[in-house]
Amino acid sequence: MTIHRRGLLAGAAATTLPFASLRAQQANTLRLGVLTDMSGPYRDPTGPGSAICTQQAVMEFASRLGVQAEVIQADHQNRPDVGSNIARQWYDQGVDVIVDVPTSSVALAISQIAREKNKLFLNSGAATSDLTGSACSPNTVHWTYDTYMLAKGTGAALTRAGGDTWFFITADYAFGHALQRDTSSFVEQGGGRVLGSARYPFPQTTDFSSYLVQAQASRAKVLGLANAGTDTANCIKQAREFGLTRNMRIAGLLMSFMEVHSLSLDTAQGLLLTESFYWDLNDRTRAFSQRVQPRMPNRAMPAQVQAGCYSATVHYLKAAGALGAAAAKADARAVAERMKSMETDDDAFGTGRIRPDGRKIHPTYLFQVKTPRESRGTWDYYNIAATNPAEEAFRPMAEGNCPLVRG
């Protein structure tokens, strides 16, 4: 287990913070733990950038809202047992809220622990829509995206465009299963068919050749990649090497512009993908991105999950400031209820709201990757193909079977 013991006090420079000293800090200091993938396939679109964006929110908002806050970070290694152990230790030793948590199997475990201990979980990195469905919790807010939104944004669009037969390559854990399930539903609703699928061990797999051969043999029109991070990038590279793209369209169902950057525009041009944030979307997203870029790894622009950590932290600090730090630390469910009662508004995501089931809603965007000729330079990767309004982008609350909202 790797814990990065660097805390950031609001309004002060970063200082080394031994974890054992958390109890000795001021009683009313809000403590946020960024639990993320620091070393695995999701590192680039989450990882250190998620911690930096969380710290950015603390630097910008904590002091002006009259609260003190600090941020620590740890690597869950994409393992539910490791993530659960860190979460229990953090919550027991004074951490008030856990932020990010890519990898749905880890997030589902953290959500349950937060509920048991009446702490808060602000999910940005995990995608499973079950977090606001059958596994919803009064202590969890699901921020950036989910499998339903991704499936509707990309799967439905490709089916309407003639991609009516699909084959899936799927990461064999909760996220991959949910993304394939939700996408298959939209394909079938659009009159399409799923011809087959292949599940691979996560995160051990780097060679996808045998799965790509199965996809090619299916003669499907669309190869749906129900994975993310470097797995998606590797699948796309290997699919092109196998010549699949001559007869199949590739749908990166959870793909961020960090994967586009890794692939290069020569390889990724023309791909369709759905995201809820892009640094060059408008004046506010550009302003946020330019503020945080100097601190990001390799001076990258923030990806959607990282921006979601910023946005969720800003709203948490507003709610905690309204309640008062002592009250916020005493009752996480009260903080979550206050967050739901307040309109969200920040430079990364603009305005939005949080539903009773914990789903944060905002517009989402279907992007098409630019050709090298269209791009103005590094990080200029997308054209907007379509916009999904906030009230239409996510699963209707009545369809989620969340026990919190059953009438």
PDB file of C-alpha atoms in Angstrom, residues 103-399:
ATOM      1  CA  THR A 103     -12.179   1.407 -10.580  1.00  0.00           C
ATOM      2  CA  SER A 104     -15.813   0.596  -9.901  1.00  0.00           C
ATOM      3  CA  SER A 105     -15.167  -2.464  -7.741  1.00  0.00           C
ATOM      4  CA  VAL A 106     -13.133  -0.308  -5.367  1.00  0.00           C
ATOM      5  CA  ALA A 107     -15.704   2.500  -5.424  1.00  0.00           C
ATOM      6  CA  LEU A 108     -18.581   0.170  -4.560  1.00  0.00           C
ATOM      7  CA  ALA A 109     -16.638  -1.000  -1.514  1.00  0.00           C
ATOM      8  CA  ILE A 110     -15.735   2.558  -0.445  1.00  0.00           C
ATOM      9  CA  SER A 111     -19.351   3.672  -0.799  1.00  0.00           C
ATOM     10  CA  GLN A 112     -20.452   0.992   1.660  1.00  0.00           C
ATOM     11  CA  ILE A 113     -17.714   1.885   4.148  1.00  0.00           C
ATOM     12  CA  ALA A 114     -18.614   5.591   3.973  1.00  0.00           C
ATOM     13  CA  ARG A 115     -22.216   4.719   4.744  1.00  0.00           C
ATOM     14  CA  GLU A 116     -21.267   2.516   7.693  1.00  0.00           C
ATOM     15  CA  LYS A 117     -19.084   5.215   9.239  1.00  0.00           C
ATOM     16  CA  ASN A 118     -21.222   8.226   8.245  1.00  0.00           C
ATOM     17  CA  LYS A 119     -18.421   9.745   6.176  1.00  0.00           C
ATOM     18  CA  LEU A 120     -18.610  11.246   2.692  1.00  0.00           C
ATOM     19  CA  PHE A 121     -17.554   9.757  -0.647  1.00  0.00           C
ATOM     20  CA  LEU A 122     -17.272  12.069  -3.666  1.00  0.00           C
ATOM     21  CA  ASN A 123     -16.884   9.749  -6.634  1.00  0.00           C
ATOM     22  CA  SER A 124     -15.349  11.153  -9.790  1.00  0.00           C
ATOM     23  CA  GLY A 125     -13.350   8.269 -11.245  1.00  0.00           C
ATOM     24  CA  ALA A 126     -15.603   5.200 -11.007  1.00  0.00           C
ATOM     25  CA  ALA A 127     -18.174   4.732 -13.759  1.00  0.00           C
ATOM     26  CA  THR A 128     -20.685   2.088 -12.693  1.00  0.00           C
ATOM     27  CA  SER A 129     -24.204   3.511 -12.735  1.00  0.00           C
ATOM     28  CA  ASP A 130     -25.060   1.132  -9.870  1.00  0.00           C
ATOM     29  CA  LEU A 131     -23.644   3.771  -7.494  1.00  0.00           C
ATOM     30  CA  THR A 132     -26.836   5.769  -8.048  1.00  0.00           C
ATOM     31  CA  GLY A 133     -28.965   2.685  -8.671  1.00  0.00           C
ATOM     32  CA  SER A 134     -29.230  -0.454  -6.603  1.00  0.00           C
ATOM     33  CA  ALA A 135     -26.078   0.441  -4.609  1.00  0.00           C
ATOM     34  CA  CYS A 136     -26.950   4.105  -3.961  1.00  0.00           C
ATOM     35  CA  SER A 137     -26.066   5.594  -0.584  1.00  0.00           C
ATOM     36  CA  PRO A 138     -26.963   8.792   1.307  1.00  0.00           C
ATOM     37  CA  ASN A 139     -23.208   9.272   1.843  1.00  0.00           C
ATOM     38  CA  THR A 140     -22.120   9.042  -1.813  1.00  0.00           C
ATOM     39  CA  VAL A 141     -22.291  11.634  -4.573  1.00  0.00           C
ATOM     40  CA  HIS A 142     -21.509  10.434  -8.111  1.00  0.00           C
ATOM     41  CA  TRP A 143     -20.014  13.343 -10.003  1.00  0.00           C
ATOM     42  CA  THR A 144     -18.400  13.177 -13.420  1.00  0.00           C
ATOM     43  CA  TYR A 145     -19.844  10.426 -15.622  1.00  0.00           C
ATOM     44  CA  ASP A 146     -21.309   6.928 -15.454  1.00  0.00           C
ATOM     45  CA  THR A 147     -21.860   3.892 -17.651  1.00  0.00           C
ATOM     46  CA  TYR A 148     -25.414   4.897 -18.589  1.00  0.00           C
ATOM     47  CA  MET A 149     -24.274   8.338 -19.756  1.00  0.00           C
ATOM     48  CA  LEU A 150     -21.359   6.884 -21.723  1.00  0.00           C
ATOM     49  CA  ALA A 151     -23.550   4.224 -23.299  1.00  0.00           C
ATOM     50  CA  LYS A 152     -26.206   6.731 -24.320  1.00  0.00           C
ATOM     51  CA  GLY A 153     -23.727   9.300 -25.592  1.00  0.00           C
ATOM     52  CA  THR A 154     -21.572   7.008 -27.734  1.00  0.00           C
ATOM     53  CA  GLY A 155     -23.427   3.694 -28.121  1.00  0.00           C
ATOM     54  CA  ALA A 156     -26.743   5.203 -29.146  1.00  0.00           C
ATOM     55  CA  ALA A 157     -25.079   7.675 -31.531  1.00  0.00           C
ATOM     56  CA  LEU A 158     -23.096   4.999 -33.361  1.00  0.00           C
ATOM     57  CA  THR A 159     -26.132   2.730 -33.647  1.00  0.00           C
ATOM     58  CA  ARG A 160     -28.170   5.559 -35.184  1.00  0.00           C
ATOM     59  CA  ALA A 161     -25.311   6.150 -37.620  1.00  0.00           C
ATOM     60  CA  GLY A 162     -25.567   2.585 -38.976  1.00  0.00           C
ATOM     61  CA  GLY A 163     -23.416   0.679 -36.505  1.00  0.00           C
ATOM     62  CA  ASP A 164     -26.135  -1.843 -35.798  1.00  0.00           C
ATOM     63  CA  THR A 165     -24.033  -4.909 -34.950  1.00  0.00           C
ATOM     64  CA  TRP A 166     -21.577  -4.898 -32.045  1.00  0.00           C
ATOM     65  CA  PHE A 167     -18.858  -6.995 -30.454  1.00  0.00           C
ATOM     66  CA  PHE A 168     -17.502  -6.033 -27.026  1.00  0.00           C
ATOM     67  CA  ILE A 169     -14.076  -6.427 -25.480  1.00  0.00           C
ATOM     68  CA  THR A 170     -14.764  -5.992 -21.792  1.00  0.00           C
ATOM     69  CA  ALA A 171     -12.682  -5.563 -18.638  1.00  0.00           C
ATOM     70  CA  ASP A 172     -13.817  -8.407 -16.387  1.00  0.00           C
ATOM     71  CA  TYR A 173     -14.961  -6.515 -13.304  1.00  0.00           C
ATOM     72  CA  ALA A 174     -17.878  -4.337 -12.168  1.00  0.00           C
ATOM     73  CA  PHE A 175     -17.145  -1.359 -14.429  1.00  0.00           C
ATOM     74  CA  GLY A 176     -16.701  -3.349 -17.642  1.00  0.00           C
ATOM     75  CA  HIS A 177     -19.802  -5.420 -16.965  1.00  0.00           C
ATOM     76  CA  ALA A 178     -21.923  -2.321 -16.302  1.00  0.00           C
ATOM     77  CA  LEU A 179     -20.630  -0.480 -19.376  1.00  0.00           C
ATOM     78  CA  GLN A 180     -21.320  -3.438 -21.672  1.00  0.00           C
ATOM     79  CA  ARG A 181     -24.759  -3.918 -20.106  1.00  0.00           C
ATOM     80  CA  ASP A 182     -25.781  -0.274 -20.483  1.00  0.00           C
ATOM     81  CA  THR A 183     -24.396   0.052 -24.013  1.00  0.00           C
ATOM     82  CA  SER A 184     -26.053  -3.183 -25.141  1.00  0.00           C
ATOM     83  CA  SER A 185     -29.368  -1.796 -23.951  1.00  0.00           C
ATOM     84  CA  PHE A 186     -29.032   1.315 -26.128  1.00  0.00           C
ATOM     85  CA  VAL A 187     -27.842  -0.728 -29.111  1.00  0.00           C
ATOM     86  CA  GLU A 188     -30.880  -2.985 -28.853  1.00  0.00           C
ATOM     87  CA  GLN A 189     -33.257  -0.063 -28.292  1.00  0.00           C
ATOM     88  CA  GLY A 190     -31.914   1.420 -31.540  1.00  0.00           C
ATOM     89  CA  GLY A 191     -32.664  -1.779 -33.463  1.00  0.00           C
ATOM     90  CA  GLY A 192     -29.127  -3.155 -33.319  1.00  0.00           C
ATOM     91  CA  ARG A 193     -27.737  -6.506 -32.142  1.00  0.00           C
ATOM     92  CA  VAL A 194     -24.847  -7.647 -29.989  1.00  0.00           C
ATOM     93  CA  LEU A 195     -23.074 -10.474 -31.817  1.00  0.00           C
ATOM     94  CA  GLY A 196     -20.683 -11.418 -29.045  1.00  0.00           C
ATOM     95  CA  SER A 197     -18.239 -10.330 -26.364  1.00  0.00           C
ATOM     96  CA  ALA A 198     -14.945 -11.309 -24.790  1.00  0.00           C
ATOM     97  CA  ARG A 199     -13.966 -10.555 -21.199  1.00  0.00           C
ATOM     98  CA  TYR A 200     -10.325 -10.204 -20.210  1.00  0.00           C
ATOM     99  CA  PRO A 201      -8.607 -10.303 -16.805  1.00  0.00           C
ATOM    100  CA  PHE A 202      -8.137  -6.822 -15.318  1.00  0.00           C
ATOM    101  CA  PRO A 203      -5.617  -5.332 -14.729  1.00  0.00           C
ATOM    102  CA  GLN A 204      -3.247  -8.083 -15.827  1.00  0.00           C
ATOM    103  CA  THR A 205      -3.902  -7.948 -19.606  1.00  0.00           C
ATOM    104  CA  THR A 206      -1.772  -6.028 -22.112  1.00  0.00           C
ATOM    105  CA  ASP A 207      -1.998  -8.344 -25.152  1.00  0.00           C
ATOM    106  CA  PHE A 208      -5.494  -8.202 -26.657  1.00  0.00           C
ATOM    107  CA  SER A 209      -4.743 -10.141 -29.837  1.00  0.00           C
ATOM    108  CA  SER A 210      -6.889 -13.196 -29.055  1.00  0.00           C
ATOM    109  CA  TYR A 211      -9.888 -10.992 -28.209  1.00  0.00           C
ATOM    110  CA  LEU A 212      -9.412  -8.935 -31.364  1.00  0.00           C
ATOM    111  CA  VAL A 213      -9.387 -12.115 -33.463  1.00  0.00           C
ATOM    112  CA  GLN A 214     -12.761 -13.044 -31.937  1.00  0.00           C
ATOM    113  CA  ALA A 215     -14.092  -9.574 -32.708  1.00  0.00           C
ATOM    114  CA  GLN A 216     -12.918  -9.802 -36.311  1.00  0.00           C
ATOM    115  CA  ALA A 217     -14.502 -13.211 -36.742  1.00  0.00           C
ATOM    116  CA  SER A 218     -17.863 -11.902 -35.507  1.00  0.00           C
ATOM    117  CA  ARG A 219     -18.160  -9.584 -38.554  1.00  0.00           C
ATOM    118  CA  ALA A 220     -19.728  -6.937 -36.343  1.00  0.00           C
ATOM    119  CA  LYS A 221     -19.719  -3.369 -37.615  1.00  0.00           C
ATOM    120  CA  VAL A 222     -18.658  -1.867 -34.279  1.00  0.00           C
ATOM    121  CA  LEU A 223     -16.035  -2.943 -31.774  1.00  0.00           C
ATOM    122  CA  GLY A 224     -17.169  -1.663 -28.377  1.00  0.00           C
ATOM    123  CA  LEU A 225     -14.340  -1.253 -25.886  1.00  0.00           C
ATOM    124  CA  ALA A 226     -15.819  -1.594 -22.407  1.00  0.00           C
ATOM    125  CA  ASN A 227     -12.595  -0.595 -20.714  1.00  0.00           C
ATOM    126  CA  ALA A 228     -10.571   2.564 -20.055  1.00  0.00           C
ATOM    127  CA  GLY A 229      -7.127   4.097 -19.691  1.00  0.00           C
ATOM    128  CA  THR A 230      -4.139   2.318 -21.164  1.00  0.00           C
ATOM    129  CA  ASP A 231      -6.306  -0.754 -21.858  1.00  0.00           C
ATOM    130  CA  THR A 232      -8.367   1.292 -24.324  1.00  0.00           C
ATOM    131  CA  ALA A 233      -5.260   2.777 -25.919  1.00  0.00           C
ATOM    132  CA  ASN A 234      -3.649  -0.659 -26.287  1.00  0.00           C
ATOM    133  CA  CYS A 235      -6.826  -2.137 -27.795  1.00  0.00           C
ATOM    134  CA  ILE A 236      -7.035   0.639 -30.389  1.00  0.00           C
ATOM    135  CA  LYS A 237      -3.370   0.356 -31.332  1.00  0.00           C
ATOM    136  CA  GLN A 238      -3.567  -3.422 -31.671  1.00  0.00           C
ATOM    137  CA  ALA A 239      -6.876  -3.249 -33.564  1.00  0.00           C
ATOM    138  CA  ARG A 240      -5.254  -0.998 -36.153  1.00  0.00           C
ATOM    139  CA  GLU A 241      -2.276  -3.348 -36.397  1.00  0.00           C
ATOM    140  CA  PHE A 242      -4.682  -6.247 -37.049  1.00  0.00           C
ATOM    141  CA  GLY A 243      -6.470  -4.252 -39.722  1.00  0.00           C
ATOM    142  CA  LEU A 244      -9.815  -4.314 -37.923  1.00  0.00           C
ATOM    143  CA  THR A 245     -10.471  -0.675 -38.704  1.00  0.00           C
ATOM    144  CA  ARG A 246     -10.884  -1.457 -42.399  1.00  0.00           C
ATOM    145  CA  ASN A 247     -14.244  -3.082 -41.662  1.00  0.00           C
ATOM    146  CA  MET A 248     -15.159  -2.090 -38.094  1.00  0.00           C
ATOM    147  CA  ARG A 249     -15.683   1.174 -36.285  1.00  0.00           C
ATOM    148  CA  ILE A 250     -14.091   1.406 -32.852  1.00  0.00           C
ATOM    149  CA  ALA A 251     -16.112   2.797 -29.970  1.00  0.00           C
ATOM    150  CA  GLY A 252     -13.969   3.840 -27.008  1.00  0.00           C
ATOM    151  CA  LEU A 253     -16.849   3.821 -24.546  1.00  0.00           C
ATOM    152  CA  LEU A 254     -14.847   5.347 -21.707  1.00  0.00           C
ATOM    153  CA  MET A 255     -12.067   7.301 -23.288  1.00  0.00           C
ATOM    154  CA  SER A 256     -10.572  10.636 -22.288  1.00  0.00           C
ATOM    155  CA  PHE A 257      -8.399  13.000 -24.228  1.00  0.00           C
ATOM    156  CA  MET A 258      -5.416  11.625 -22.262  1.00  0.00           C
ATOM    157  CA  GLU A 259      -5.796   8.395 -24.235  1.00  0.00           C
ATOM    158  CA  VAL A 260      -6.079  10.442 -27.431  1.00  0.00           C
ATOM    159  CA  HIS A 261      -2.846  12.164 -26.461  1.00  0.00           C
ATOM    160  CA  SER A 262      -1.191   8.793 -25.870  1.00  0.00           C
ATOM    161  CA  LEU A 263      -2.393   7.411 -29.197  1.00  0.00           C
ATOM    162  CA  SER A 264      -1.649  10.579 -31.252  1.00  0.00           C
ATOM    163  CA  LEU A 265      -4.079  12.132 -33.695  1.00  0.00           C
ATOM    164  CA  ASP A 266      -2.701   9.992 -36.518  1.00  0.00           C
ATOM    165  CA  THR A 267      -4.095   6.916 -34.743  1.00  0.00           C
ATOM    166  CA  ALA A 268      -7.122   8.379 -32.947  1.00  0.00           C
ATOM    167  CA  GLN A 269      -8.512  10.726 -35.643  1.00  0.00           C
ATOM    168  CA  GLY A 270     -12.210  10.268 -36.316  1.00  0.00           C
ATOM    169  CA  LEU A 271     -13.015   8.385 -33.106  1.00  0.00           C
ATOM    170  CA  LEU A 272     -16.282   9.302 -31.392  1.00  0.00           C
ATOM    171  CA  LEU A 273     -16.356   9.475 -27.589  1.00  0.00           C
ATOM    172  CA  THR A 274     -18.427  11.018 -24.831  1.00  0.00           C
ATOM    173  CA  GLU A 275     -17.091  13.238 -22.050  1.00  0.00           C
ATOM    174  CA  SER A 276     -18.564  15.686 -19.580  1.00  0.00           C
ATOM    175  CA  PHE A 277     -15.573  18.049 -19.567  1.00  0.00           C
ATOM    176  CA  TYR A 278     -13.040  19.317 -22.092  1.00  0.00           C
ATOM    177  CA  TRP A 279     -10.521  21.986 -21.264  1.00  0.00           C
ATOM    178  CA  ASP A 280     -11.288  24.053 -24.395  1.00  0.00           C
ATOM    179  CA  LEU A 281     -15.079  23.889 -24.114  1.00  0.00           C
ATOM    180  CA  ASN A 282     -15.705  27.509 -23.086  1.00  0.00           C
ATOM    181  CA  ASP A 283     -14.143  30.503 -21.337  1.00  0.00           C
ATOM    182  CA  ARG A 284     -14.651  29.043 -17.856  1.00  0.00           C
ATOM    183  CA  THR A 285     -13.149  25.642 -18.645  1.00  0.00           C
ATOM    184  CA  ARG A 286     -10.182  27.352 -20.274  1.00  0.00           C
ATOM    185  CA  ALA A 287      -9.674  29.597 -17.238  1.00  0.00           C
ATOM    186  CA  PHE A 288      -9.745  26.649 -14.813  1.00  0.00           C
ATOM    187  CA  SER A 289      -7.445  24.573 -16.983  1.00  0.00           C
ATOM    188  CA  GLN A 290      -4.919  27.363 -17.365  1.00  0.00           C
ATOM    189  CA  ARG A 291      -4.828  27.867 -13.591  1.00  0.00           C
ATOM    190  CA  VAL A 292      -4.137  24.228 -12.833  1.00  0.00           C
ATOM    191  CA  GLN A 293      -1.985  23.279 -15.851  1.00  0.00           C
ATOM    192  CA  PRO A 294       1.360  24.512 -14.412  1.00  0.00           C
ATOM    193  CA  ARG A 295       1.044  21.991 -11.554  1.00  0.00           C
ATOM    194  CA  MET A 296      -0.169  19.031 -13.631  1.00  0.00           C
ATOM    195  CA  PRO A 297       2.132  16.117 -14.557  1.00  0.00           C
ATOM    196  CA  ASN A 298       3.938  16.992 -17.799  1.00  0.00           C
ATOM    197  CA  ARG A 299       1.967  20.269 -17.819  1.00  0.00           C
ATOM    198  CA  ALA A 300      -1.018  18.389 -19.243  1.00  0.00           C
ATOM    199  CA  MET A 301      -4.452  19.910 -19.449  1.00  0.00           C
ATOM    200  CA  PRO A 302      -6.817  18.306 -16.884  1.00  0.00           C
ATOM    201  CA  ALA A 303      -8.923  15.334 -17.969  1.00  0.00           C
ATOM    202  CA  GLN A 304     -12.597  14.945 -17.072  1.00  0.00           C
ATOM    203  CA  VAL A 305     -12.102  12.848 -13.918  1.00  0.00           C
ATOM    204  CA  GLN A 306      -9.487  15.273 -12.613  1.00  0.00           C
ATOM    205  CA  ALA A 307     -11.765  18.230 -13.345  1.00  0.00           C
ATOM    206  CA  GLY A 308     -14.544  16.334 -11.575  1.00  0.00           C
ATOM    207  CA  CYS A 309     -12.406  16.115  -8.438  1.00  0.00           C
ATOM    208  CA  TYR A 310     -12.004  19.895  -8.528  1.00  0.00           C
ATOM    209  CA  SER A 311     -15.707  20.504  -9.114  1.00  0.00           C
ATOM    210  CA  ALA A 312     -16.874  18.074  -6.418  1.00  0.00           C
ATOM    211  CA  THR A 313     -14.423  19.510  -3.882  1.00  0.00           C
ATOM    212  CA  VAL A 314     -15.541  23.078  -4.591  1.00  0.00           C
ATOM    213  CA  HIS A 315     -19.166  22.140  -3.941  1.00  0.00           C
ATOM    214  CA  TYR A 316     -18.272  20.157  -0.814  1.00  0.00           C
ATOM    215  CA  LEU A 317     -16.381  23.142   0.601  1.00  0.00           C
ATOM    216  CA  LYS A 318     -19.361  25.418  -0.102  1.00  0.00           C
ATOM    217  CA  ALA A 319     -21.713  23.068   1.732  1.00  0.00           C
ATOM    218  CA  ALA A 320     -19.294  22.552   4.625  1.00  0.00           C
ATOM    219  CA  GLY A 321     -18.760  26.299   4.876  1.00  0.00           C
ATOM    220  CA  ALA A 322     -22.512  26.868   5.012  1.00  0.00           C
ATOM    221  CA  LEU A 323     -22.935  24.293   7.789  1.00  0.00           C
ATOM    222  CA  GLY A 324     -19.755  25.151   9.629  1.00  0.00           C
ATOM    223  CA  ALA A 325     -16.726  22.895   9.785  1.00  0.00           C
ATOM    224  CA  ALA A 326     -17.617  21.320  13.147  1.00  0.00           C
ATOM    225  CA  ALA A 327     -21.122  20.388  11.988  1.00  0.00           C
ATOM    226  CA  ALA A 328     -19.797  19.115   8.652  1.00  0.00           C
ATOM    227  CA  LYS A 329     -17.287  16.861  10.381  1.00  0.00           C
ATOM    228  CA  ALA A 330     -19.921  15.558  12.780  1.00  0.00           C
ATOM    229  CA  ASP A 331     -22.480  14.430  10.181  1.00  0.00           C
ATOM    230  CA  ALA A 332     -21.517  13.590   6.603  1.00  0.00           C
ATOM    231  CA  ARG A 333     -25.119  12.834   5.658  1.00  0.00           C
ATOM    232  CA  ALA A 334     -26.068  16.369   6.599  1.00  0.00           C
ATOM    233  CA  VAL A 335     -23.298  17.637   4.308  1.00  0.00           C
ATOM    234  CA  ALA A 336     -24.575  15.462   1.459  1.00  0.00           C
ATOM    235  CA  GLU A 337     -28.103  16.778   1.971  1.00  0.00           C
ATOM    236  CA  ARG A 338     -26.846  20.358   1.956  1.00  0.00           C
ATOM    237  CA  MET A 339     -24.909  19.650  -1.248  1.00  0.00           C
ATOM    238  CA  LYS A 340     -28.101  18.335  -2.842  1.00  0.00           C
ATOM    239  CA  SER A 341     -30.039  21.420  -1.807  1.00  0.00           C
ATOM    240  CA  MET A 342     -27.561  23.854  -3.413  1.00  0.00           C
ATOM    241  CA  GLU A 343     -27.065  24.517  -7.117  1.00  0.00           C
ATOM    242  CA  THR A 344     -23.593  23.502  -8.255  1.00  0.00           C
ATOM    243  CA  ASP A 345     -21.488  26.135  -9.997  1.00  0.00           C
ATOM    244  CA  ASP A 346     -17.781  26.128 -10.821  1.00  0.00           C
ATOM    245  CA  ASP A 347     -15.431  26.847 -13.715  1.00  0.00           C
ATOM    246  CA  ALA A 348     -14.956  23.197 -14.675  1.00  0.00           C
ATOM    247  CA  PHE A 349     -18.594  22.099 -15.024  1.00  0.00           C
ATOM    248  CA  GLY A 350     -20.614  25.307 -14.881  1.00  0.00           C
ATOM    249  CA  THR A 351     -24.027  25.080 -13.244  1.00  0.00           C
ATOM    250  CA  GLY A 352     -25.853  21.888 -12.335  1.00  0.00           C
ATOM    251  CA  ARG A 353     -27.491  20.062  -9.470  1.00  0.00           C
ATOM    252  CA  ILE A 354     -27.354  16.853  -7.445  1.00  0.00           C
ATOM    253  CA  ARG A 355     -30.414  14.601  -7.462  1.00  0.00           C
ATOM    254  CA  PRO A 356     -31.762  12.773  -4.381  1.00  0.00           C
ATOM    255  CA  ASP A 357     -30.126   9.547  -5.613  1.00  0.00           C
ATOM    256  CA  GLY A 358     -26.701  11.239  -5.476  1.00  0.00           C
ATOM    257  CA  ARG A 359     -26.298  11.690  -9.237  1.00  0.00           C
ATOM    258  CA  LYS A 360     -24.697  15.029 -10.161  1.00  0.00           C
ATOM    259  CA  ILE A 361     -26.155  16.118 -13.505  1.00  0.00           C
ATOM    260  CA  HIS A 362     -24.748  18.449 -16.143  1.00  0.00           C
ATOM    261  CA  PRO A 363     -24.542  18.502 -19.947  1.00  0.00           C
ATOM    262  CA  THR A 364     -22.381  15.907 -21.695  1.00  0.00           C
ATOM    263  CA  TYR A 365     -20.767  16.048 -25.102  1.00  0.00           C
ATOM    264  CA  LEU A 366     -20.182  13.684 -28.000  1.00  0.00           C
ATOM    265  CA  PHE A 367     -16.771  14.585 -29.388  1.00  0.00           C
ATOM    266  CA  GLN A 368     -15.044  13.565 -32.594  1.00  0.00           C
ATOM    267  CA  VAL A 369     -11.261  13.441 -32.528  1.00  0.00           C
ATOM    268  CA  LYS A 370      -9.696  15.939 -34.915  1.00  0.00           C
ATOM    269  CA  THR A 371      -7.419  15.085 -37.781  1.00  0.00           C
ATOM    270  CA  PRO A 372      -3.796  16.214 -37.445  1.00  0.00           C
ATOM    271  CA  ARG A 373      -4.506  18.945 -40.003  1.00  0.00           C
ATOM    272  CA  GLU A 374      -7.434  20.326 -37.969  1.00  0.00           C
ATOM    273  CA  SER A 375      -5.515  20.497 -34.689  1.00  0.00           C
ATOM    274  CA  ARG A 376      -3.889  23.768 -33.682  1.00  0.00           C
ATOM    275  CA  GLY A 377      -1.357  21.978 -31.489  1.00  0.00           C
ATOM    276  CA  THR A 378      -0.875  19.828 -28.377  1.00  0.00           C
ATOM    277  CA  TRP A 379      -4.131  19.321 -26.394  1.00  0.00           C
ATOM    278  CA  ASP A 380      -6.323  20.631 -29.242  1.00  0.00           C
ATOM    279  CA  TYR A 381      -7.993  17.333 -29.995  1.00  0.00           C
ATOM    280  CA  TYR A 382     -11.804  17.590 -30.202  1.00  0.00           C
ATOM    281  CA  ASN A 383     -14.674  18.872 -32.277  1.00  0.00           C
ATOM    282  CA  ILE A 384     -18.130  18.812 -30.686  1.00  0.00           C
ATOM    283  CA  ALA A 385     -20.427  16.443 -32.585  1.00  0.00           C
ATOM    284  CA  ALA A 386     -23.451  16.714 -30.271  1.00  0.00           C
ATOM    285  CA  THR A 387     -24.526  18.047 -26.877  1.00  0.00           C
ATOM    286  CA  ASN A 388     -26.709  16.063 -24.475  1.00  0.00           C
ATOM    287  CA  PRO A 389     -28.671  18.401 -22.146  1.00  0.00           C
ATOM    288  CA  ALA A 390     -28.227  17.801 -18.424  1.00  0.00           C
ATOM    289  CA  GLU A 391     -31.754  16.500 -17.875  1.00  0.00           C
ATOM    290  CA  GLU A 392     -31.363  13.982 -20.717  1.00  0.00           C
ATOM    291  CA  ALA A 393     -27.751  12.864 -20.349  1.00  0.00           C
ATOM    292  CA  PHE A 394     -28.163  10.594 -17.323  1.00  0.00           C
ATOM    293  CA  ARG A 395     -30.498   7.744 -16.453  1.00  0.00           C
ATOM    294  CA  PRO A 396     -33.921   8.927 -15.237  1.00  0.00           C
ATOM    295  CA  MET A 397     -34.023   8.630 -11.478  1.00  0.00           C
ATOM    296  CA  ALA A 398     -37.193   6.528 -11.595  1.00  0.00           C
ATOM    297  CA  GLU A 399     -35.361   3.860 -13.614  1.00  0.00           C
TER     298      GLU A 399
END
